[in-house]
mmCIF file of C-alpha atoms in Angstrom:
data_model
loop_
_atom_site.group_PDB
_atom_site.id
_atom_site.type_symbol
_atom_site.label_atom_id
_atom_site.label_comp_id
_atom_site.label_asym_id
_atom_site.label_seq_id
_atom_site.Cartn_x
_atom_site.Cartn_y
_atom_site.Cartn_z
ATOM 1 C CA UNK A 1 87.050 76.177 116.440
ATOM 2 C CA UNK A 2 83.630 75.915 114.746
ATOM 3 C CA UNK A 3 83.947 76.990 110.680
ATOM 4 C CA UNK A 4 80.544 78.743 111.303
ATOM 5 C CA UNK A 5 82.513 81.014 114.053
ATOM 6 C CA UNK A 6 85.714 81.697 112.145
ATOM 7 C CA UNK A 7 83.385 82.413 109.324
ATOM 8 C CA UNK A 8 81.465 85.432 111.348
ATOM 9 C CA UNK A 9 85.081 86.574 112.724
ATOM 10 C CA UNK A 10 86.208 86.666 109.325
ATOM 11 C CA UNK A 11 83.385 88.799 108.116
ATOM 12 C CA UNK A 12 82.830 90.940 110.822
ATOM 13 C CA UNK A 13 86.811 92.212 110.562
ATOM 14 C CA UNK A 14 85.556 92.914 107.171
ATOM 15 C CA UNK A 15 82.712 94.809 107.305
ATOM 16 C CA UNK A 16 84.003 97.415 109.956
ATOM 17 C CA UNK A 17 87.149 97.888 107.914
ATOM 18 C CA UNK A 18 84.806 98.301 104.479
ATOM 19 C CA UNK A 19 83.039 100.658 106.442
ATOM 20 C CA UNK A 20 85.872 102.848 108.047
ATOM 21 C CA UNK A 21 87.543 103.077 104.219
ATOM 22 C CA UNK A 22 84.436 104.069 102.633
ATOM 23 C CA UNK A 23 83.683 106.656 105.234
ATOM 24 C CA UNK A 24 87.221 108.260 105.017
ATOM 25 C CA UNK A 25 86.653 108.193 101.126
ATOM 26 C CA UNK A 26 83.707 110.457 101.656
ATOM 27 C CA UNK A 27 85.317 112.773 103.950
ATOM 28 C CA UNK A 28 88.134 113.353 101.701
ATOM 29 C CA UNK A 29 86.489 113.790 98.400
ATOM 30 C CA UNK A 30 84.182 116.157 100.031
ATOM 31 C CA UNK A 31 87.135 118.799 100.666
ATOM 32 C CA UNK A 32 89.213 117.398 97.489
ATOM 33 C CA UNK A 33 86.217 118.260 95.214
ATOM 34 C CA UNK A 34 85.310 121.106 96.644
ATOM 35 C CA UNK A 35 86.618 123.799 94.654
ATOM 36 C CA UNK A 36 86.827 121.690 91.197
ATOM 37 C CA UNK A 37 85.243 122.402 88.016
ATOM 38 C CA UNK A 38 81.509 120.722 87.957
ATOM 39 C CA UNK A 39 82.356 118.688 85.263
ATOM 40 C CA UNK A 40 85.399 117.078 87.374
ATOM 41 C CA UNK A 41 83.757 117.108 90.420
ATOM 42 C CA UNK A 42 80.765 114.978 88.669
ATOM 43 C CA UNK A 43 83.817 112.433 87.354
ATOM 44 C CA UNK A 44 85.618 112.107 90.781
ATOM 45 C CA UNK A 45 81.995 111.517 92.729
ATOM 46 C CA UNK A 46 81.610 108.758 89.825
ATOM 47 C CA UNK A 47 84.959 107.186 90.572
ATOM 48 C CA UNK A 48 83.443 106.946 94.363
ATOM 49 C CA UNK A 49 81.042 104.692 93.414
ATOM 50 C CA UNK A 50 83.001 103.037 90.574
ATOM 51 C CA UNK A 51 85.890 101.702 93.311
ATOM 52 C CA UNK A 52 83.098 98.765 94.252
ATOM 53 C CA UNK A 53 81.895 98.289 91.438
ATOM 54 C CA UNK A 54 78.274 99.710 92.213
ATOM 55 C CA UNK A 55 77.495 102.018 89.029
ATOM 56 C CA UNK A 56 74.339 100.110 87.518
ATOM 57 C CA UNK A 57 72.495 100.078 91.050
ATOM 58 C CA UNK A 58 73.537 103.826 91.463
ATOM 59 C CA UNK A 59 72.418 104.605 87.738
ATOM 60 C CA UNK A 60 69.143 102.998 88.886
ATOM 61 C CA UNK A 61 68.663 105.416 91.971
ATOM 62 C CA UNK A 62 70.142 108.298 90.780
ATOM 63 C CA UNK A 63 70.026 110.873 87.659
ATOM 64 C CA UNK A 64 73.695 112.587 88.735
ATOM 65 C CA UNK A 65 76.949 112.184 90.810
ATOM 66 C CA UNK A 66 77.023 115.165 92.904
ATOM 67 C CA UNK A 67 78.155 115.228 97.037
ATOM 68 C CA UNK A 68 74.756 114.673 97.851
ATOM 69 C CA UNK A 69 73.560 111.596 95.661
ATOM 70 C CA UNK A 70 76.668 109.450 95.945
ATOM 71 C CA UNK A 71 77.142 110.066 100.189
ATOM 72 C CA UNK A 72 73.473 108.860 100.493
ATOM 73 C CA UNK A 73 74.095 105.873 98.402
ATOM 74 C CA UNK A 74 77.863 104.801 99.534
ATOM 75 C CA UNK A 75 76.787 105.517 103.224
ATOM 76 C CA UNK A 76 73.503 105.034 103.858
ATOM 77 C CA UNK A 77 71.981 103.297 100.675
ATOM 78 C CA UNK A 78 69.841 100.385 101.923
ATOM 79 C CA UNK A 79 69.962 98.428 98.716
ATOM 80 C CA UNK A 80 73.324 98.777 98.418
ATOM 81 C CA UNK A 81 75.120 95.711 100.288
ATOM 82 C CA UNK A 82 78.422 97.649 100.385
ATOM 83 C CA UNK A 83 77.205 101.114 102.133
ATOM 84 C CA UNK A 84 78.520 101.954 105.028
ATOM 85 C CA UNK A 85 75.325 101.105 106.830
ATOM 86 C CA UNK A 86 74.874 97.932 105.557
ATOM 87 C CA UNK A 87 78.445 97.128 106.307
ATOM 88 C CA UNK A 88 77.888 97.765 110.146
ATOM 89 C CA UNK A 89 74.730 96.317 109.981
ATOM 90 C CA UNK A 90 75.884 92.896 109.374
ATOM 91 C CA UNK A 91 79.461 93.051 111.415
ATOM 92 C CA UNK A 92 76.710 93.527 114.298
ATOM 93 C CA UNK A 93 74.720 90.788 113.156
ATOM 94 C CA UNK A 94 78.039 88.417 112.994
ATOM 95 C CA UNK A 95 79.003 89.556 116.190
ATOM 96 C CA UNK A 96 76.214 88.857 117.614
ATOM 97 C CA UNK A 97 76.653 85.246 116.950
ATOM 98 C CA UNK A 98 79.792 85.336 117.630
ATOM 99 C CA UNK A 99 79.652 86.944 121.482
ATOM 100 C CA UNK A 100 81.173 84.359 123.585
ATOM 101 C CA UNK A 101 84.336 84.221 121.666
ATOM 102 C CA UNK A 102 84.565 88.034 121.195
ATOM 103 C CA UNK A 103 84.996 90.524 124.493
ATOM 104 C CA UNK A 104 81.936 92.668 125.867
ATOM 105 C CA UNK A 105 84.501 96.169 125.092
ATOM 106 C CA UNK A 106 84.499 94.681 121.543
ATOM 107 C CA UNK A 107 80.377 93.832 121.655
ATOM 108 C CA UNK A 108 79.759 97.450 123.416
ATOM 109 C CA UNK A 109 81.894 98.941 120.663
ATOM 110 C CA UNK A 110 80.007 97.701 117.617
ATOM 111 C CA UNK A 111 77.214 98.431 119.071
ATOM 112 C CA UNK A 112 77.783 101.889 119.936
ATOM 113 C CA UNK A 113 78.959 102.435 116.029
ATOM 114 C CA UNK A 114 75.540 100.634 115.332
ATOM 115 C CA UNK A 115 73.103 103.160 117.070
ATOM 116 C CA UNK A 116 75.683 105.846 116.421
ATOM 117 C CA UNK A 117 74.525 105.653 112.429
ATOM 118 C CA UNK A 118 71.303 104.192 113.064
ATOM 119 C CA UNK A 119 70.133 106.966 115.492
ATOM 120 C CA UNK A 120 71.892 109.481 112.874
ATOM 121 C CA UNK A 121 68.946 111.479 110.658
ATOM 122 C CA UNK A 122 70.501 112.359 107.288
ATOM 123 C CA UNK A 123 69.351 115.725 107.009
ATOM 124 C CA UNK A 124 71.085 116.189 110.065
ATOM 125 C CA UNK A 125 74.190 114.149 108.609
ATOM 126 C CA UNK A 126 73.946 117.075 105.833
ATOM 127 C CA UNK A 127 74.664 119.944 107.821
ATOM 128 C CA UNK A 128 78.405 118.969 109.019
ATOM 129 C CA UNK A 129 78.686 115.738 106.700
ATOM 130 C CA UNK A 130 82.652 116.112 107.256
ATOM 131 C CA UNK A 131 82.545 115.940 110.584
ATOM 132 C CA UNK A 132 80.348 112.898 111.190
ATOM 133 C CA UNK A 133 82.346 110.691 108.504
ATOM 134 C CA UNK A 134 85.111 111.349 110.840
ATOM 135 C CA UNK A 135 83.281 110.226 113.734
ATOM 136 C CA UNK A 136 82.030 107.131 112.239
ATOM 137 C CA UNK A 137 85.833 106.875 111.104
ATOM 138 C CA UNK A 138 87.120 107.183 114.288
ATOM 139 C CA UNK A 139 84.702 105.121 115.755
ATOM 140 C CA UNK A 140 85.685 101.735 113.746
ATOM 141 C CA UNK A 141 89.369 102.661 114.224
ATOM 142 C CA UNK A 142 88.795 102.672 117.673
ATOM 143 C CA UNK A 143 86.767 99.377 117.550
ATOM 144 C CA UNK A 144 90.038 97.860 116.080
ATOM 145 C CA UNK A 145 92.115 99.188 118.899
ATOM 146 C CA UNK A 146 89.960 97.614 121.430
ATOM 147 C CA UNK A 147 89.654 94.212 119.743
ATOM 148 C CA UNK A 148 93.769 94.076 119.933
ATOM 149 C CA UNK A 149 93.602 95.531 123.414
ATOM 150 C CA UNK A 150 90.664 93.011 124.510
ATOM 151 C CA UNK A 151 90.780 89.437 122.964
ATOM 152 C CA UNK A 152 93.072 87.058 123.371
ATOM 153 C CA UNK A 153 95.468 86.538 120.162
ATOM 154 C CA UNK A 154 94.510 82.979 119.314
ATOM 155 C CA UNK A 155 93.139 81.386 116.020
ATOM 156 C CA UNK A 156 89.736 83.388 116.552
ATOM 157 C CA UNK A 157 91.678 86.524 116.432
ATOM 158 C CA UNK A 158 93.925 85.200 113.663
ATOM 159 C CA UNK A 159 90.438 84.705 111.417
ATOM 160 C CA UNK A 160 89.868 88.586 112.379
ATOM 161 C CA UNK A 161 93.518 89.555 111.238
ATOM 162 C CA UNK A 162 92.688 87.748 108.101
ATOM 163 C CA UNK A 163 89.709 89.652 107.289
ATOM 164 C CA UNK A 164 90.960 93.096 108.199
ATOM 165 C CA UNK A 165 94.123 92.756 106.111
ATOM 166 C CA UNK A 166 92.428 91.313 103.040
ATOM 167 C CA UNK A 167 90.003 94.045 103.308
ATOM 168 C CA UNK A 168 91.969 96.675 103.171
ATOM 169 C CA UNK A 169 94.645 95.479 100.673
ATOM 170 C CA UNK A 170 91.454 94.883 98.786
ATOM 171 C CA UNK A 171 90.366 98.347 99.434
ATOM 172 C CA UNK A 172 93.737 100.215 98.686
ATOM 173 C CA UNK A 173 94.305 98.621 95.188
ATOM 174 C CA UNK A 174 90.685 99.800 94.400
ATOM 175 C CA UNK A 175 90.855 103.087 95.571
ATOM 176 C CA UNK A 176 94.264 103.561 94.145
ATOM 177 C CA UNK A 177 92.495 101.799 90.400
ATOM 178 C CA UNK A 178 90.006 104.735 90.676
ATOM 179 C CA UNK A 179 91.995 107.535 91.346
ATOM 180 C CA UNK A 180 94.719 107.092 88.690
ATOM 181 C CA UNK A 181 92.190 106.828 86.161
ATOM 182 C CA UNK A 182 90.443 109.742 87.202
ATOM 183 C CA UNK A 183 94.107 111.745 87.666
ATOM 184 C CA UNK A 184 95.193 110.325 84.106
ATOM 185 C CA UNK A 185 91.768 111.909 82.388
ATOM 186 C CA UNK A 186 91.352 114.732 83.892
ATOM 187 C CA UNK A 187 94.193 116.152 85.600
ATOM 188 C CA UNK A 188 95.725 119.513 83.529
ATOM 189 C CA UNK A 189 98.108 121.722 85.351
ATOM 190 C CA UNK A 190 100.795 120.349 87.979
ATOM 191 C CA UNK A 191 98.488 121.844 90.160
ATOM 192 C CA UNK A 192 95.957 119.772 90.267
ATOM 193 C CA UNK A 193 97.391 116.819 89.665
ATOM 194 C CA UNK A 194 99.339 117.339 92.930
ATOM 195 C CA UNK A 195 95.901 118.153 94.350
ATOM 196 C CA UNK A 196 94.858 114.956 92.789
ATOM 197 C CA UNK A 197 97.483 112.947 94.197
ATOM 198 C CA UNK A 198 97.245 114.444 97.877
ATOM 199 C CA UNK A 199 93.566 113.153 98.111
ATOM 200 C CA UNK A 200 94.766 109.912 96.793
ATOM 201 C CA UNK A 201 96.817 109.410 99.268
ATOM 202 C CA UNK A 202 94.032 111.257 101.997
ATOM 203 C CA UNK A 203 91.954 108.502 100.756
ATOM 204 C CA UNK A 204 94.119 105.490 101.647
ATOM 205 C CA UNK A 205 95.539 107.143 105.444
ATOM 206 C CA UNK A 206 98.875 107.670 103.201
ATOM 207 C CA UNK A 207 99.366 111.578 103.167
ATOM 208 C CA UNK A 208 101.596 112.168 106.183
ATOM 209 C CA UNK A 209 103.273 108.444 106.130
ATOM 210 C CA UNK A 210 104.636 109.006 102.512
ATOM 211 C CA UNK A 211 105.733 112.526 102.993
ATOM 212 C CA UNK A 212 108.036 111.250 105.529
ATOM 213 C CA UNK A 213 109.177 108.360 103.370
ATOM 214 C CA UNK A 214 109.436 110.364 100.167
ATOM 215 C CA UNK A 215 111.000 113.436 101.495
ATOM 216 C CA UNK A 216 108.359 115.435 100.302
ATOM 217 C CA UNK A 217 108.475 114.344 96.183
ATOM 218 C CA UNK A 218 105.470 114.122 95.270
ATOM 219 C CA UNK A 219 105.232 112.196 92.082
ATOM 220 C CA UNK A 220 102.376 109.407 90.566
ATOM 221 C CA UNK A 221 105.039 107.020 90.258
ATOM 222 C CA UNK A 222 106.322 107.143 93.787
ATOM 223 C CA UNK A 223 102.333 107.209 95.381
ATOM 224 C CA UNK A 224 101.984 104.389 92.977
ATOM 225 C CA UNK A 225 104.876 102.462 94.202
ATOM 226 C CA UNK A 226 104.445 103.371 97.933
ATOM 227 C CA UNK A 227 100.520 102.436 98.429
ATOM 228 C CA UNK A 228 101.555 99.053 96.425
ATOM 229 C CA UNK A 229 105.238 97.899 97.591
ATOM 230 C CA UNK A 230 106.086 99.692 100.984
ATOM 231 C CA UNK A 231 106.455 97.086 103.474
ATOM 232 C CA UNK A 232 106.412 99.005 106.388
ATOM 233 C CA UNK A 233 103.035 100.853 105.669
ATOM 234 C CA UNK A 234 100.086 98.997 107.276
ATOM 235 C CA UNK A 235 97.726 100.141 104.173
ATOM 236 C CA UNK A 236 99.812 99.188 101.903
ATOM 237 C CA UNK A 237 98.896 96.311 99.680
ATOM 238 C CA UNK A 238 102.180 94.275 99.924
ATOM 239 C CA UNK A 239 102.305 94.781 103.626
ATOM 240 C CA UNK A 240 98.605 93.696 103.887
ATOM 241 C CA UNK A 241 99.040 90.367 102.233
ATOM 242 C CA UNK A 242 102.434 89.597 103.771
ATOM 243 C CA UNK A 243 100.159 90.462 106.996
ATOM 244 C CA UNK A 244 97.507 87.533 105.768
ATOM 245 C CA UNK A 245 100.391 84.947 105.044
ATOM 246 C CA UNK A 246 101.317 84.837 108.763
ATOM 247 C CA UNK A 247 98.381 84.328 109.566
ATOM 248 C CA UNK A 248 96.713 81.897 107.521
ATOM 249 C CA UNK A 249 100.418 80.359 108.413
ATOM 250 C CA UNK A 250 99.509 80.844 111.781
ATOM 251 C CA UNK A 251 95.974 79.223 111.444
ATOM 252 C CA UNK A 252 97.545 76.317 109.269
ATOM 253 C CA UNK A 253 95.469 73.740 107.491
ATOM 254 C CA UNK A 254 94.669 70.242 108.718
ATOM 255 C CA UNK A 255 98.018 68.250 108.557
ATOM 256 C CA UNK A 256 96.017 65.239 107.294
ATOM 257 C CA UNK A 257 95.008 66.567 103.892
ATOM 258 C CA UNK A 258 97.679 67.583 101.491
ATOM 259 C CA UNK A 259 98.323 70.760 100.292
ATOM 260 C CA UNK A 260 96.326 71.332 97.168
ATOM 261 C CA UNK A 261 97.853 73.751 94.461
ATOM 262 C CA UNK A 262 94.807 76.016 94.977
ATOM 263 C CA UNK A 263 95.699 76.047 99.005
ATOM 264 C CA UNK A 264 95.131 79.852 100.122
ATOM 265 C CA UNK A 265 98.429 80.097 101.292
ATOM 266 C CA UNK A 266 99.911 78.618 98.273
ATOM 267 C CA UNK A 267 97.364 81.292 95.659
ATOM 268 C CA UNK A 268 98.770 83.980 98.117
ATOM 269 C CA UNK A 269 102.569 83.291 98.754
ATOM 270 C CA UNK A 270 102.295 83.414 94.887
ATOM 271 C CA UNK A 271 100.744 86.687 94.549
ATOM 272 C CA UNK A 272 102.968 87.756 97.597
ATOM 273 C CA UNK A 273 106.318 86.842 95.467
ATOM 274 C CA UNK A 274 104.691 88.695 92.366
ATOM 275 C CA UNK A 275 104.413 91.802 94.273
ATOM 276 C CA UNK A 276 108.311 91.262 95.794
ATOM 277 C CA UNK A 277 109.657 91.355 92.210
ATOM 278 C CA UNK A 278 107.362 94.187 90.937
ATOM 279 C CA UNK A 279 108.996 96.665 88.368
ATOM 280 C CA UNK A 280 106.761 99.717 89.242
ATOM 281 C CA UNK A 281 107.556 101.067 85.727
ATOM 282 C CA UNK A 282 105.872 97.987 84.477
ATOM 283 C CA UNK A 283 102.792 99.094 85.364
ATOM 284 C CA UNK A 284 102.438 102.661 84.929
ATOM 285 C CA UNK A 285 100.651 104.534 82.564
ATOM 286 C CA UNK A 286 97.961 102.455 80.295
ATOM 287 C CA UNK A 287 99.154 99.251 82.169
ATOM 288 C CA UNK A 288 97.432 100.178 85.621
ATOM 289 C CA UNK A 289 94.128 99.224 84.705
ATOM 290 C CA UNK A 290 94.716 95.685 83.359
ATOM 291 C CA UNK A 291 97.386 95.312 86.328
ATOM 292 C CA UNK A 292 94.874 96.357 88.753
ATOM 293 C CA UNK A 293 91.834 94.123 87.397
ATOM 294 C CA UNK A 294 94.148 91.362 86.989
ATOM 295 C CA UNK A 295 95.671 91.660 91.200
ATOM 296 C CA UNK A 296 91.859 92.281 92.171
ATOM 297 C CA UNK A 297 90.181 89.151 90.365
ATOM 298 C CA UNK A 298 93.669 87.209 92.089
ATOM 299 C CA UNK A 299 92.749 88.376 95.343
ATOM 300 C CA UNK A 300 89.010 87.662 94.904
ATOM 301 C CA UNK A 301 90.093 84.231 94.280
ATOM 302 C CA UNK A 302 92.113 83.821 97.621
ATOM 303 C CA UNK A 303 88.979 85.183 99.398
ATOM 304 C CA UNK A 304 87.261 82.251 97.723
ATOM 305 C CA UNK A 305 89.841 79.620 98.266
ATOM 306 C CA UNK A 306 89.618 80.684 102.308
ATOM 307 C CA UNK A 307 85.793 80.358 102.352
ATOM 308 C CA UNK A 308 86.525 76.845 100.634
ATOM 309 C CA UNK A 309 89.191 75.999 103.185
ATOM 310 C CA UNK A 310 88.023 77.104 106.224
ATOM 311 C CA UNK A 311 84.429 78.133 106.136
ATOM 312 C CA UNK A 312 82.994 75.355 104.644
ATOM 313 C CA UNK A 313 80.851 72.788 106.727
ATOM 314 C CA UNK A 314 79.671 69.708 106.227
ATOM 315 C CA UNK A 315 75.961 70.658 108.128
ATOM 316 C CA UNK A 316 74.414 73.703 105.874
ATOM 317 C CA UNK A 317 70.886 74.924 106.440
ATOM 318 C CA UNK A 318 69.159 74.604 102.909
ATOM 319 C CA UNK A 319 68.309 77.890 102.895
ATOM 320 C CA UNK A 320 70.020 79.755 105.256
ATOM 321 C CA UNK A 321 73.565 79.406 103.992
ATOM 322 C CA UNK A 322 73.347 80.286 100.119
ATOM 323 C CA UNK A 323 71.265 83.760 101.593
ATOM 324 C CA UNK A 324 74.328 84.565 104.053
ATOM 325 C CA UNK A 325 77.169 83.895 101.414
ATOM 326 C CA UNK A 326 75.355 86.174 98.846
ATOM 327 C CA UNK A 327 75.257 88.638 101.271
ATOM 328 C CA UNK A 328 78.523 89.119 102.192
ATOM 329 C CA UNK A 329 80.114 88.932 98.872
ATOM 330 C CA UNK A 330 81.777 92.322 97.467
#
């Protein structure tokens, strides 16, 4: 298979998952911030845009965090490479290139979640913003149902795997880095840090799979441990990347090189074993944040060793490559 197709299969799986977790991050912090204090409900639309890393482009746009100025920018911000609409902008655009190797239920799919946001006015987005995140939402879901329903499970689908699960691992370990720090500041009463913790796990798809796992305990070192150790939860950051070892075993590499130490599945079986032999008390407390930063900039670096395994080829268009690798990186 051509690196330039794996490449768009790669990134399209990306994109539409980017987009489905930032929509369902909306949706939830509209009803979790609803009733808070404006002071914390200014903080928790900050963390929003804090979980990609966006706050100088939003300081740029925007005077305040409210509902209003961080749902136009994280969803429909045109400057901003990760909004939603950007995000399914460019899936489209990849699979578009990418059409014989994809099915036409896939193709119709993305396109219907294409003109779906496109033909969307935002004032009309405004007047039941819940309700049309959870359209878009279930939209991509349902995009992901049909491409396992639809394409045949060979090494094109394997590069789609890939993308999806590194995506949202990536996605859950930010999410869960800025909602801890916004429960450790701000949370006061038992109240609302269960509040707090219930739109944590809202945000990450985890609320009714951890209540039946926990029992019903609802503590920040048990959401902490489940979104980051459960194996058997398919958001959950060790069951991601155990997801994107079989496959990049699955892919393999070319038999005729040797392994190099910085081999994907080599950076990642390390990372993998890491995780296996986490103490969850370890990292509680003031050690989330340097964990956290430390696991993301690991799993940026597997993202980079793929591109350098895989994606690479040796006939680049001067100036088209450099523009399409700047634009999909996070």
């Amino acid at each position: 298979m051509l690196s330039r197709v794996a490449e768009s299969l790669y990134w399209m799986a990306r994109y539409i998952e980017r987009a489905e977790d930032l929509t369902r991050l909306l949706a939830v912090n509209f009803n979790a911030l609803l009733d808070s204090k404006p002071a914390d409900a200014k903080r928790g639309w900050e963390a929003v845009v804090g979980i990609n890393g966006d706050d100088p482009l939003f300081t740029e746009l925007h005077t305040e965090a409210n509902a209003q100025s961080v749902s136009r920018f994280v969803f429909w911000e045109p400057l901003n490479s990760n909004s939603v609409v950007s995000c399914i902008t460019r899936a489209r655009e990849n699979a578009r290139g990418v059409r014989e190797q994809i099915s036409s239920e896939m193709w119709e799919a993305v396109n219907r979640l294409y003109f779906l946001v496109r033909d969307t006015k935002r004032a009309n987005e405004f007047s039941n913003p819940i309700d049309f995140f959870e359209l878009v939402r279930d939209r991509a879901q349902a995009y992901q149902g049909i491409t396992s329903a639809t394409m045949t499970h060979g090494e094109p689908y394997q590069f789609i795997r890939l993308g999806l699960h590194l995506e949202r691992a990536d996605k859950t370990a930010r999410i869960l880095e800025g909602k801890y720090h916004y429960l450790n500041l701000f949370s006061k009463s038992p109240a609302e840090t269960s509040l707090q913790l219930i739109a944590l796990l809202r945000s990450c798809a985890a609320f009714e799979p951890y209540r039946r796992a926990s029992g019903g305990q609802l503590s920040a070192e048990k959401v902490v441990e489940y979104l980051l150790l459960d194996h058997e939860f398919p958001r959950g950051v060790l069951f991601c990347l155990n997801r994107c070892q079989r496959t990049l075993d699955a892919i393999g590499e070319d038999p005729t090189v040797p392994v190099r130490p910085d081999s994907p599945r080599r950076v990642l079986g390390r990372l993998n074993a890491d995780l296996e032999y986490l103490d969850i008390h370890d990292v509680l407390g003031e050690n989330m944040d340097p964990f956290l930063s430390k696991f993301l900039t690991r799993l940026n670096s597997i993202g980079d060793e793929i591109a350098r395994t895989y994606f690479n080829t040796s006939v680049i268009l001067p100036d088209e490559r450099p523009r399409q690798q700047q634009q999909q990186q996070q």
